[in-house]
């Protein structure tokens, strides 16, 4: 079956088309536009306006790139949550309009679960991973247990991406700050002690952020601060991921989310996996960040397991938790 | 001398069965993690080893069953302690009868309250870290623990257990209610403040 997915939880409006072939996901097209605020952080309404401006063209582009006719699409799916209300509503409205026009079924899917499923769907040998999902808003360690994707660990305050972005704003780095902080960190030499906060399998970053900002005000070199932030925060993330792997007795680890693009984070998790004799997986970059293809793929899985939604059931849920999804497509 | 016999390989440490002056003992050795900076790694290993040993001694004084400590090596991060020959609560909880489960969970709650009465925060209260021996719950792995009198810390401590029960014993999520019953009974301060705090922490999590 061929499914078109619309992603719109935060900065990104994305449209992807996937096809299932012997239970694996083949991405036919995956296009997106990312909203860049001029100043400060994301403004939900402006992001939504941005999405509304581009979504129709993105749908056209995705269909063209996939080399299919719109009548070949069997299913439309969209990100039902979690995310920013205005953004979610824009993506959902576009998906509903498309499904009604094509007279095809529609499914709303959970964004966080989609990050995990796209890894399983596109990577050979990735079957039952622990997912370290790190993005701007989300920082979760997710694994399958007793019929659901359960959150074994998560941030108790802010997401790691948000932590990096907030620090970036304090020191005058433009959004998105992660890649720039990564570059600066490579030139860092001195480690400045920062709070390493782990509670059980949960992490917290606000203390680290405050202290990093204090170092900046005290005149410490920005490169050293970035280096220290990465080393401390990523070590904590790697540690809780390892704890979740030990706890759930799983031997695969998967990265997802925008921060998974960071080479230092990848490297730490890879080393951890190697030392445990576990497999390490990262989807390709455009499947790691927010994208439509992962939404489409989760739609396929849900549809094939018998899930159906009426249009009036496709309302969005800003607080759609990972563990609210009944995973009917897995044993 | 005894050969190395690994009982359990955790994420953070390996637990070996060994012998110490004729006693059957467990050696908990914190593993070096090459993924993190050596400075962070050795700092975490020595400070966590020291903190853990101190907390275990405090816990015993508070009337909670924990392994007896024989030796502490801060440089290599090794604690030599009594071997608790029992069953992990994680492995048996789902197979207990309703009544047994209720009794056990209340007992767990009573013990957590005893820790909290003395400002001992375990830091990782999961059912993997409790061993049932001689009908008593023994608490192990104080590796992420701390001394803290704040209600926040106590709330977070219980919240970790709540999450562990929800994820590992999801069919028996009423277990946590029984834990709270025992906890309320034994806690010297106002337990309702802690329970309120747990609810607040749950809401603080993402998308609640």
Coordinates of N, CA, C and O in Angstrom, one line a residue, chain A residues 82 137-138 146 150 152 157 191 196 199-200 202 231 235 238-239 242-243 247 264 268 271-272 275 318-319 321, chain B residues 11-12 33-37 39-40 44 48 88 90 123-124 128 144 156 163 166-168 170-171 206-208:
Chain A
X82 N 2.4 14.6 19.8 CA 2.3 15.8 20.5 C 2.9 17.0 19.7 O 3.8 16.7 18.9
X137 N 12.1 19.8 21.6 CA 11.1 19.6 22.7 C 11.2 18.3 23.4 O 10.9 18.3 24.6
X138 N 11.6 17.3 22.7 CA 11.4 15.9 23.3 C 12.8 15.3 23.6 O 13.7 15.4 22.9
X146 N 5.2 -4.8 26.9 CA 3.8 -5.2 27.3 C 2.8 -4.4 26.4 O 1.9 -3.7 26.9
X150 N 6.7 2.3 25.8 CA 6.8 2.9 27.1 C 8.0 3.8 27.2 O 9.0 3.6 26.6
X152 N 10.8 4.9 29.2 CA 11.5 4.5 30.4 C 12.3 5.6 31.1 O 12.5 5.6 32.3
X157 N 12.6 18.3 32.9 CA 12.4 19.7 32.7 C 12.3 20.1 31.2 O 11.3 20.1 30.5
X191 N 37.6 21.3 30.2 CA 36.3 20.8 30.7 C 35.9 21.7 31.9 O 36.7 21.7 32.9
X196 N 25.5 17.1 36.4 CA 25.2 15.8 35.7 C 24.0 15.2 36.4 O 24.1 14.6 37.4
X199 N 18.0 11.0 37.5 CA 17.2 10.5 38.6 C 16.6 9.2 38.0 O 15.7 9.3 37.1
X200 N 17.1 8.1 38.5 CA 16.6 6.9 37.9 C 17.0 6.8 36.5 O 18.2 6.8 36.1
X202 N 15.6 9.1 34.4 CA 15.3 10.4 33.9 C 16.5 11.3 33.9 O 17.4 11.1 34.7
X231 N 29.6 17.3 26.4 CA 30.2 16.2 27.1 C 29.3 15.7 28.3 O 29.1 14.5 28.5
X235 N 26.7 12.5 27.8 CA 27.1 11.4 28.7 C 25.9 11.0 29.5 O 25.6 9.8 29.7
X238 N 23.5 9.2 27.3 CA 24.0 7.8 26.9 C 23.8 6.9 28.1 O 23.4 5.7 28.0
X239 N 24.1 7.4 29.3 CA 24.0 6.6 30.5 C 22.5 6.1 30.7 O 22.3 5.0 31.0
X242 N 21.6 3.5 28.3 CA 22.2 2.2 28.6 C 21.4 1.5 29.8 O 21.2 0.3 29.8
X243 N 21.0 2.4 30.7 CA 20.3 1.8 31.9 C 18.9 1.2 31.4 O 18.5 0.2 31.8
X247 N 17.7 -2.5 31.7 CA 16.5 -2.8 32.4 C 15.5 -3.6 31.5 O 14.8 -4.5 32.0
X264 N 29.0 13.9 18.1 CA 29.5 13.5 19.4 C 28.5 12.6 20.1 O 28.9 11.5 20.7
X268 N 29.1 8.7 21.2 CA 29.0 8.2 22.6 C 28.1 7.0 22.6 O 28.4 5.9 23.2
X271 N 29.7 3.9 21.0 CA 30.7 3.3 21.9 C 30.0 2.4 23.0 O 30.4 1.3 23.3
X272 N 29.0 3.0 23.6 CA 28.2 2.4 24.6 C 27.7 1.0 24.1 O 27.8 0.0 24.7
X275 N 30.4 -1.6 23.5 CA 30.8 -2.2 24.8 C 29.8 -3.2 25.4 O 30.2 -4.0 26.2
X318 N -2.4 17.9 21.6 CA -1.1 18.5 21.8 C -0.3 17.7 22.8 O 0.9 17.8 22.9
X319 N -1.0 17.0 23.7 CA -0.3 16.2 24.8 C -0.4 14.7 24.5 O -0.6 14.0 25.5
X321 N 0.7 11.4 24.5 CA 1.9 10.8 25.0 C 2.2 9.5 24.3 O 1.3 8.8 23.8
Chain B
X11 N 24.1 -1.8 33.8 CA 24.5 -0.8 32.9 C 25.7 -0.1 33.5 O 26.6 0.3 32.8
X12 N 25.7 0.1 34.9 CA 26.7 0.9 35.5 C 27.8 0.1 36.2 O 29.0 0.5 36.3
X33 N 33.5 4.0 31.8 CA 32.8 4.2 30.5 C 33.6 5.0 29.6 O 33.9 6.2 29.9
X34 N 34.0 4.4 28.5 CA 34.9 5.1 27.6 C 34.2 6.1 26.8 O 34.8 6.9 26.1
X35 N 32.9 6.1 26.8 CA 32.2 7.1 26.0 C 32.2 8.5 26.6 O 32.0 9.5 25.9
X36 N 32.5 8.5 27.9 CA 32.5 9.9 28.5 C 34.0 10.3 28.8 O 34.8 9.5 29.0
X37 N 34.1 11.6 29.0 CA 35.5 12.1 29.3 C 36.0 11.4 30.6 O 35.3 11.2 31.5
X39 N 37.7 12.6 32.9 CA 37.5 13.4 34.1 C 36.1 13.1 34.7 O 35.9 12.9 35.9
X40 N 35.1 13.2 33.8 CA 33.7 13.0 34.3 C 33.6 11.6 34.8 O 33.0 11.3 35.9
X44 N 32.5 10.6 38.6 CA 31.3 9.9 38.8 C 31.5 8.6 39.6 O 30.8 8.3 40.5
X48 N 30.2 8.4 43.4 CA 29.0 7.5 43.5 C 29.3 6.3 44.4 O 28.4 5.9 45.2
X88 N 14.6 -11.3 43.1 CA 14.3 -9.9 42.8 C 12.8 -9.7 42.8 O 12.0 -10.6 42.2
X90 N 11.2 -7.7 41.0 CA 10.8 -7.6 39.6 C 10.3 -9.0 39.1 O 9.4 -9.0 38.3
X123 N 17.1 7.1 45.0 CA 17.5 7.5 43.6 C 17.1 6.6 42.5 O 17.1 7.0 41.3
X124 N 16.9 5.4 42.8 CA 16.6 4.4 41.7 C 15.7 3.3 42.2 O 16.0 2.1 42.1
X128 N 13.7 -4.0 40.3 CA 14.9 -4.7 40.1 C 15.9 -4.5 41.3 O 16.8 -5.3 41.4
X144 N 22.5 5.8 42.9 CA 22.1 7.2 42.4 C 21.5 7.9 43.6 O 20.8 8.9 43.4
X156 N 10.2 12.8 43.9 CA 10.9 12.2 42.7 C 11.3 10.7 42.9 O 11.1 9.9 42.1
X163 N 6.9 5.0 37.9 CA 7.2 4.7 36.5 C 7.6 3.3 36.3 O 7.2 2.7 35.3
X166 N 4.6 1.1 36.4 CA 3.8 1.3 35.2 C 4.4 0.6 34.0 O 3.7 0.1 33.2
X167 N 5.7 0.6 33.9 CA 6.3 0.1 32.7 C 6.5 -1.4 32.8 O 6.4 -2.2 31.9
X168 N 6.9 -1.9 34.0 CA 7.3 -3.3 34.1 C 6.2 -4.2 34.7 O 6.1 -5.4 34.4
X170 N 2.7 -3.3 34.4 CA 1.6 -2.5 34.0 C 0.2 -3.1 34.2 O -0.8 -2.4 34.4
X171 N 0.2 -4.4 34.3 CA -1.1 -5.0 34.6 C -1.5 -4.9 36.1 O -2.6 -5.1 36.5
X206 N 6.3 15.6 30.3 CA 5.8 16.1 29.0 C 4.4 15.7 28.7 O 4.1 14.5 28.9
X207 N 3.6 16.5 28.2 CA 2.3 16.2 27.7 C 1.3 15.5 28.7 O 0.6 14.7 28.3
X208 N 1.4 15.9 29.9 CA 0.4 15.3 30.9 C -0.7 16.2 31.0 O -0.6 17.4 30.8

